[in-house]
PDB file of C-alpha atoms in Angstrom:
ATOM      1  CA  UNK A   8      40.585  25.635-329.724  1.00 92.00           C
ATOM      2  CA  UNK A   9      39.385  24.022-332.963  1.00 97.00           C
ATOM      3  CA  UNK A  10      40.444  20.520-334.035  1.00 98.00           C
ATOM      4  CA  UNK A  11      40.842  19.946-337.781  1.00 98.00           C
ATOM      5  CA  UNK A  12      41.015  16.413-339.148  1.00 98.00           C
ATOM      6  CA  UNK A  13      43.774  16.157-341.765  1.00 98.00           C
ATOM      7  CA  UNK A  14      43.430  12.440-342.576  1.00 98.00           C
ATOM      8  CA  UNK A  15      41.749  10.485-345.343  1.00 98.00           C
ATOM      9  CA  UNK A  16      39.165   7.934-344.247  1.00 98.00           C
ATOM     10  CA  UNK A  17      40.333   4.335-344.730  1.00 98.00           C
ATOM     11  CA  UNK A  18      37.732   2.308-346.622  1.00 98.00           C
ATOM     12  CA  UNK A  19      37.421  -1.268-347.848  1.00 98.00           C
ATOM     13  CA  UNK A  20      39.534  -1.884-350.990  1.00 98.00           C
ATOM     14  CA  UNK A  21      40.422   1.792-351.477  1.00 97.00           C
ATOM     15  CA  UNK A  22      43.690   2.536-353.277  1.00 97.00           C
ATOM     16  CA  UNK A  23      46.129   4.881-351.571  1.00 98.00           C
ATOM     17  CA  UNK A  24      49.219   4.484-353.732  1.00 96.00           C
ATOM     18  CA  UNK A  25      49.143   3.058-357.282  1.00 95.00           C
ATOM     19  CA  UNK A  26      50.322  -0.540-357.317  1.00 96.00           C
ATOM     20  CA  UNK A  27      49.650  -1.230-353.639  1.00 97.00           C
ATOM     21  CA  UNK A  28      46.556  -3.268-352.690  1.00 98.00           C
ATOM     22  CA  UNK A  29      43.616  -1.719-350.890  1.00 98.00           C
ATOM     23  CA  UNK A  30      42.668  -2.814-347.358  1.00 98.00           C
ATOM     24  CA  UNK A  31      40.331  -5.720-346.713  1.00 98.00           C
ATOM     25  CA  UNK A  32      37.945  -4.707-343.941  1.00 98.00           C
ATOM     26  CA  UNK A  33      35.424  -7.062-342.393  1.00 98.00           C
ATOM     27  CA  UNK A  34      34.293  -8.803-339.215  1.00 97.00           C
ATOM     28  CA  UNK A  35      36.318 -11.204-337.109  1.00 98.00           C
ATOM     29  CA  UNK A  36      33.276 -11.640-334.860  1.00 98.00           C
ATOM     30  CA  UNK A  37      29.858 -10.375-335.927  1.00 98.00           C
ATOM     31  CA  UNK A  38      27.086  -9.306-333.534  1.00 98.00           C
ATOM     32  CA  UNK A  39      25.029 -12.332-334.562  1.00 97.00           C
ATOM     33  CA  UNK A  40      27.909 -14.772-334.085  1.00 97.00           C
ATOM     34  CA  UNK A  41      28.646 -13.341-330.637  1.00 98.00           C
ATOM     35  CA  UNK A  42      25.256 -14.562-329.373  1.00 97.00           C
ATOM     36  CA  UNK A  43      26.811 -18.011-328.953  1.00 96.00           C
ATOM     37  CA  UNK A  44      29.221 -16.622-326.351  1.00 96.00           C
ATOM     38  CA  UNK A  45      27.379 -13.919-324.412  1.00 97.00           C
ATOM     39  CA  UNK A  46      24.200 -13.764-322.360  1.00 98.00           C
ATOM     40  CA  UNK A  47      20.883 -12.917-323.975  1.00 97.00           C
ATOM     41  CA  UNK A  48      20.715  -9.239-324.865  1.00 96.00           C
ATOM     42  CA  UNK A  49      24.496  -8.847-324.831  1.00 98.00           C
ATOM     43  CA  UNK A  50      26.392  -8.741-328.120  1.00 98.00           C
ATOM     44  CA  UNK A  51      29.749  -7.548-329.415  1.00 98.00           C
ATOM     45  CA  UNK A  52      31.449  -6.958-332.742  1.00 98.00           C
ATOM     46  CA  UNK A  53      35.187  -7.377-333.373  1.00 98.00           C
ATOM     47  CA  UNK A  54      36.513  -6.115-336.678  1.00 98.00           C
ATOM     48  CA  UNK A  55      39.329  -7.374-338.881  1.00 98.00           C
ATOM     49  CA  UNK A  56      41.547  -5.456-341.310  1.00 98.00           C
ATOM     50  CA  UNK A  57      44.295  -6.708-343.606  1.00 98.00           C
ATOM     51  CA  UNK A  58      46.328  -3.970-345.278  1.00 98.00           C
ATOM     52  CA  UNK A  59      49.742  -2.792-346.333  1.00 98.00           C
ATOM     53  CA  UNK A  60      51.087  -0.269-343.865  1.00 98.00           C
ATOM     54  CA  UNK A  61      51.188   2.462-346.532  1.00 98.00           C
ATOM     55  CA  UNK A  62      47.431   2.940-346.416  1.00 98.00           C
ATOM     56  CA  UNK A  63      45.510   6.190-346.054  1.00 98.00           C
ATOM     57  CA  UNK A  64      47.354   9.021-344.336  1.00 98.00           C
ATOM     58  CA  UNK A  65      50.495   7.475-342.869  1.00 98.00           C
ATOM     59  CA  UNK A  66      53.801   8.240-341.168  1.00 99.00           C
ATOM     60  CA  UNK A  67      57.224   6.954-342.249  1.00 98.00           C
ATOM     61  CA  UNK A  68      59.996   6.342-339.714  1.00 98.00           C
ATOM     62  CA  UNK A  69      63.693   5.967-340.653  1.00 98.00           C
ATOM     63  CA  UNK A  70      63.319   2.160-340.865  1.00 98.00           C
ATOM     64  CA  UNK A  71      61.196   2.711-343.983  1.00 98.00           C
ATOM     65  CA  UNK A  72      64.380   3.708-345.824  1.00 98.00           C
ATOM     66  CA  UNK A  73      67.273   2.447-343.718  1.00 98.00           C
ATOM     67  CA  UNK A  74      67.854  -1.066-342.391  1.00 98.00           C
ATOM     68  CA  UNK A  75      69.352   0.285-339.172  1.00 98.00           C
ATOM     69  CA  UNK A  76      66.810   3.097-338.760  1.00 98.00           C
ATOM     70  CA  UNK A  77      64.413   3.153-335.825  1.00 98.00           C
ATOM     71  CA  UNK A  78      60.922   1.739-336.299  1.00 98.00           C
ATOM     72  CA  UNK A  79      57.495   2.781-335.021  1.00 98.00           C
ATOM     73  CA  UNK A  80      58.154   1.400-331.554  1.00 98.00           C
ATOM     74  CA  UNK A  81      61.058   3.825-331.094  1.00 98.00           C
ATOM     75  CA  UNK A  82      59.392   6.910-332.572  1.00 98.00           C
ATOM     76  CA  UNK A  83      59.589   9.713-329.978  1.00 98.00           C
ATOM     77  CA  UNK A  84      56.246  11.369-329.293  1.00 98.00           C
ATOM     78  CA  UNK A  85      58.126  14.654-329.357  1.00 98.00           C
ATOM     79  CA  UNK A  86      58.502  14.082-333.099  1.00 98.00           C
ATOM     80  CA  UNK A  87      54.833  13.581-333.915  1.00 98.00           C
ATOM     81  CA  UNK A  88      52.565  15.090-331.248  1.00 98.00           C
ATOM     82  CA  UNK A  89      51.547  18.666-330.438  1.00 98.00           C
ATOM     83  CA  UNK A  90      54.150  20.180-332.745  1.00 98.00           C
ATOM     84  CA  UNK A  91      54.159  23.894-333.595  1.00 98.00           C
ATOM     85  CA  UNK A  92      53.169  24.003-337.253  1.00 98.00           C
ATOM     86  CA  UNK A  93      54.308  25.921-340.307  1.00 98.00           C
ATOM     87  CA  UNK A  94      52.297  25.560-343.525  1.00 98.00           C
ATOM     88  CA  UNK A  95      54.163  26.215-346.767  1.00 98.00           C
ATOM     89  CA  UNK A  96      52.339  26.517-350.088  1.00 98.00           C
ATOM     90  CA  UNK A  97      53.875  24.926-353.139  1.00 96.00           C
ATOM     91  CA  UNK A  98      53.163  23.462-356.547  1.00 94.00           C
ATOM     92  CA  UNK A  99      55.341  21.260-358.705  1.00 95.00           C
ATOM     93  CA  UNK A 100      58.878  20.779-357.381  1.00 98.00           C
ATOM     94  CA  UNK A 101      59.219  22.481-353.974  1.00 98.00           C
ATOM     95  CA  UNK A 102      62.797  23.633-353.492  1.00 98.00           C
ATOM     96  CA  UNK A 103      64.849  25.378-350.838  1.00 98.00           C
ATOM     97  CA  UNK A 104      63.594  28.814-351.893  1.00 98.00           C
ATOM     98  CA  UNK A 105      60.136  27.917-350.545  1.00 98.00           C
ATOM     99  CA  UNK A 106      61.577  27.894-347.019  1.00 98.00           C
ATOM    100  CA  UNK A 107      63.602  31.086-347.207  1.00 97.00           C
ATOM    101  CA  UNK A 108      62.702  33.176-344.168  1.00 95.00           C
ATOM    102  CA  UNK A 109      60.242  30.539-342.910  1.00 97.00           C
ATOM    103  CA  UNK A 110      60.683  29.630-339.207  1.00 95.00           C
ATOM    104  CA  UNK A 111      60.852  25.832-339.602  1.00 98.00           C
ATOM    105  CA  UNK A 112      63.047  25.123-336.549  1.00 98.00           C
ATOM    106  CA  UNK A 113      61.320  22.901-333.982  1.00 98.00           C
ATOM    107  CA  UNK A 114      58.181  22.660-336.133  1.00 98.00           C
ATOM    108  CA  UNK A 115      56.091  20.332-338.228  1.00 98.00           C
ATOM    109  CA  UNK A 116      56.400  21.677-341.764  1.00 98.00           C
ATOM    110  CA  UNK A 117      53.305  20.857-343.819  1.00 98.00           C
ATOM    111  CA  UNK A 118      53.524  21.277-347.592  1.00 98.00           C
ATOM    112  CA  UNK A 119      50.171  22.464-348.896  1.00 98.00           C
ATOM    113  CA  UNK A 120      49.875  21.678-352.595  1.00 98.00           C
ATOM    114  CA  UNK A 121      46.147  21.091-353.075  1.00 98.00           C
ATOM    115  CA  UNK A 122      46.834  17.698-354.673  1.00 98.00           C
ATOM    116  CA  UNK A 123      44.449  16.052-352.190  1.00 98.00           C
ATOM    117  CA  UNK A 124      41.575  17.322-354.341  1.00 98.00           C
ATOM    118  CA  UNK A 125      42.455  14.466-356.732  1.00 98.00           C
ATOM    119  CA  UNK A 126      42.151  11.804-353.994  1.00 98.00           C
ATOM    120  CA  UNK A 127      40.182   8.775-355.185  1.00 95.00           C
ATOM    121  CA  UNK A 128      40.876   9.438-358.865  1.00 96.00           C
ATOM    122  CA  UNK A 129      43.423   7.864-361.212  1.00 94.00           C
ATOM    123  CA  UNK A 130      45.096  11.256-361.562  1.00 97.00           C
ATOM    124  CA  UNK A 131      46.037  11.301-357.865  1.00 98.00           C
ATOM    125  CA  UNK A 132      48.897   8.906-358.593  1.00 97.00           C
ATOM    126  CA  UNK A 133      50.154  10.782-361.650  1.00 96.00           C
ATOM    127  CA  UNK A 134      53.899  11.452-361.727  1.00 95.00           C
ATOM    128  CA  UNK A 135      53.173  15.163-362.223  1.00 96.00           C
ATOM    129  CA  UNK A 136      52.307  15.410-358.526  1.00 98.00           C
ATOM    130  CA  UNK A 137      53.942  18.138-356.391  1.00 98.00           C
ATOM    131  CA  UNK A 138      56.947  16.987-354.384  1.00 98.00           C
ATOM    132  CA  UNK A 139      59.885  18.112-352.264  1.00 98.00           C
ATOM    133  CA  UNK A 140      63.214  18.406-354.049  1.00 98.00           C
ATOM    134  CA  UNK A 141      66.624  17.303-352.845  1.00 98.00           C
ATOM    135  CA  UNK A 142      67.691  20.837-351.939  1.00 98.00           C
ATOM    136  CA  UNK A 143      64.317  21.478-350.338  1.00 98.00           C
ATOM    137  CA  UNK A 144      64.772  18.474-348.060  1.00 98.00           C
ATOM    138  CA  UNK A 145      68.293  19.597-347.137  1.00 98.00           C
ATOM    139  CA  UNK A 146      66.990  23.058-346.293  1.00 98.00           C
ATOM    140  CA  UNK A 147      64.441  21.540-343.897  1.00 98.00           C
ATOM    141  CA  UNK A 148      67.090  19.387-342.223  1.00 98.00           C
ATOM    142  CA  UNK A 149      69.481  22.334-341.918  1.00 98.00           C
ATOM    143  CA  UNK A 150      66.639  24.510-340.639  1.00 98.00           C
ATOM    144  CA  UNK A 151      65.785  22.114-337.799  1.00 98.00           C
ATOM    145  CA  UNK A 152      62.326  20.856-338.843  1.00 98.00           C
ATOM    146  CA  UNK A 153      60.949  18.108-336.571  1.00 98.00           C
ATOM    147  CA  UNK A 154      58.479  16.522-339.022  1.00 98.00           C
ATOM    148  CA  UNK A 155      57.548  17.077-342.660  1.00 99.00           C
ATOM    149  CA  UNK A 156      54.155  16.331-344.202  1.00 99.00           C
ATOM    150  CA  UNK A 157      52.564  16.742-347.621  1.00 98.00           C
ATOM    151  CA  UNK A 158      49.052  16.457-349.091  1.00 98.00           C
ATOM    152  CA  UNK A 159      50.362  14.726-352.234  1.00 98.00           C
ATOM    153  CA  UNK A 160      50.764  11.100-353.302  1.00 98.00           C
ATOM    154  CA  UNK A 161      54.485  11.115-352.477  1.00 98.00           C
ATOM    155  CA  UNK A 162      56.897  13.572-350.921  1.00 98.00           C
ATOM    156  CA  UNK A 163      59.403  12.573-353.634  1.00 98.00           C
ATOM    157  CA  UNK A 164      59.532  12.856-357.385  1.00 97.00           C
ATOM    158  CA  UNK A 165      58.405   9.437-358.675  1.00 97.00           C
ATOM    159  CA  UNK A 166      59.560   9.735-362.277  1.00 96.00           C
ATOM    160  CA  UNK A 167      62.664   7.704-361.389  1.00 96.00           C
ATOM    161  CA  UNK A 168      63.803   5.277-358.705  1.00 95.00           C
ATOM    162  CA  UNK A 169      65.604   7.826-356.552  1.00 97.00           C
ATOM    163  CA  UNK A 170      63.912   9.096-353.425  1.00 98.00           C
ATOM    164  CA  UNK A 171      66.120  11.963-352.203  1.00 98.00           C
ATOM    165  CA  UNK A 172      63.533  13.629-349.952  1.00 98.00           C
ATOM    166  CA  UNK A 173      62.825  10.393-348.064  1.00 98.00           C
ATOM    167  CA  UNK A 174      66.533   9.629-347.876  1.00 98.00           C
ATOM    168  CA  UNK A 175      67.599  13.031-346.560  1.00 98.00           C
ATOM    169  CA  UNK A 176      64.727  13.531-344.107  1.00 98.00           C
ATOM    170  CA  UNK A 177      64.669  10.010-342.672  1.00 98.00           C
ATOM    171  CA  UNK A 178      68.475   9.932-342.371  1.00 98.00           C
ATOM    172  CA  UNK A 179      68.104  12.963-340.094  1.00 98.00           C
ATOM    173  CA  UNK A 180      65.412  11.234-338.007  1.00 98.00           C
ATOM    174  CA  UNK A 181      62.642  13.453-339.385  1.00 98.00           C
ATOM    175  CA  UNK A 182      59.352  11.539-339.774  1.00 98.00           C
ATOM    176  CA  UNK A 183      57.461  11.971-343.040  1.00 99.00           C
ATOM    177  CA  UNK A 184      53.657  12.100-343.216  1.00 99.00           C
ATOM    178  CA  UNK A 185      52.127  11.603-346.666  1.00 98.00           C
ATOM    179  CA  UNK A 186      48.579  11.800-348.072  1.00 98.00           C
ATOM    180  CA  UNK A 187      47.411  14.583-345.788  1.00 98.00           C
ATOM    181  CA  UNK A 188      44.193  16.389-346.619  1.00 98.00           C
ATOM    182  CA  UNK A 189      42.329  19.500-345.495  1.00 98.00           C
ATOM    183  CA  UNK A 190      45.412  21.712-345.221  1.00 98.00           C
ATOM    184  CA  UNK A 191      43.490  24.520-346.904  1.00 97.00           C
ATOM    185  CA  UNK A 192      41.876  25.273-343.538  1.00 96.00           C
ATOM    186  CA  UNK A 193      45.156  25.770-341.701  1.00 98.00           C
ATOM    187  CA  UNK A 194      46.808  29.135-341.032  1.00 97.00           C
ATOM    188  CA  UNK A 195      50.427  29.580-342.095  1.00 97.00           C
ATOM    189  CA  UNK A 196      51.497  29.487-338.439  1.00 97.00           C
ATOM    190  CA  UNK A 197      49.860  29.111-335.040  1.00 97.00           C
ATOM    191  CA  UNK A 198      48.396  25.599-335.293  1.00 98.00           C
ATOM    192  CA  UNK A 199      49.763  22.500-333.572  1.00 98.00           C
ATOM    193  CA  UNK A 200      50.052  19.214-335.455  1.00 98.00           C
ATOM    194  CA  UNK A 201      49.659  15.630-334.250  1.00 98.00           C
ATOM    195  CA  UNK A 202      50.066  12.392-336.240  1.00 98.00           C
ATOM    196  CA  UNK A 203      50.743   9.496-333.864  1.00 98.00           C
ATOM    197  CA  UNK A 204      50.935   5.892-335.122  1.00 98.00           C
ATOM    198  CA  UNK A 205      50.794   2.825-332.840  1.00 98.00           C
ATOM    199  CA  UNK A 206      54.125   1.665-331.413  1.00 98.00           C
ATOM    200  CA  UNK A 207      54.567  -1.501-333.502  1.00 98.00           C
ATOM    201  CA  UNK A 208      57.936  -3.220-333.224  1.00 98.00           C
ATOM    202  CA  UNK A 209      59.269  -4.299-336.619  1.00 98.00           C
ATOM    203  CA  UNK A 210      57.147  -1.937-338.728  1.00 98.00           C
ATOM    204  CA  UNK A 211      58.413   1.294-340.253  1.00 98.00           C
ATOM    205  CA  UNK A 212      55.209   2.890-341.545  1.00 98.00           C
ATOM    206  CA  UNK A 213      51.599   2.988-340.330  1.00 98.00           C
ATOM    207  CA  UNK A 214      48.378   4.974-340.825  1.00 98.00           C
ATOM    208  CA  UNK A 215      47.779   7.902-338.484  1.00 98.00           C
ATOM    209  CA  UNK A 216      44.852  10.079-337.491  1.00 98.00           C
ATOM    210  CA  UNK A 217      46.547  13.353-338.332  1.00 98.00           C
ATOM    211  CA  UNK A 218      44.928  16.498-336.967  1.00 98.00           C
ATOM    212  CA  UNK A 219      45.720  20.081-336.067  1.00 98.00           C
ATOM    213  CA  UNK A 220      44.564  22.188-333.152  1.00 98.00           C
ATOM    214  CA  UNK A 221      43.934  25.781-334.185  1.00 97.00           C
ATOM    215  CA  UNK A 222      43.409  28.651-331.718  1.00 92.00           C
TER     216      UNK A 222
END
């Protein structure tokens, strides 16, 4: 079994989504400062990070879109861990036709667009990015997908204020994972996908270490 990391590394002040601040990463307790507390020859470091929850590769729960939706603390592990995986290639708007004949039921459906090659550039946030359409999202709900991920800046079209893919998927309790990377190494089927965030009460979105196990 091979493990493939599908997450972007979180770095100090990096920008994930245009308009959102980058994380501030530093030390709460440095090795040198810890000498005042511990015995000679013993030292510790405790880090500190301040960030918006939409940082790096992250998972959205229904509470991201709906006031009465469940948050991270109520996310079932069955929705984000060890899921059979289907990889679907797409570019531009990804509609229902992309899933015709694809066995999405009970699976994590990962949309492989190649947009992650623009990560770290201004173009990554361009509104021309690939996205899931309204009818594409409905097809995934009707087909019984358990989770939907994409290697683009947003699963939705961002040229207007509507977010139909988020709305349709999260209303059905389907978590959304955005800003994936490395999907080029995955087979169309046969892998298993995991993207587990911490169980934080009151938060709807959080970074994940997304990865796939491949036979």
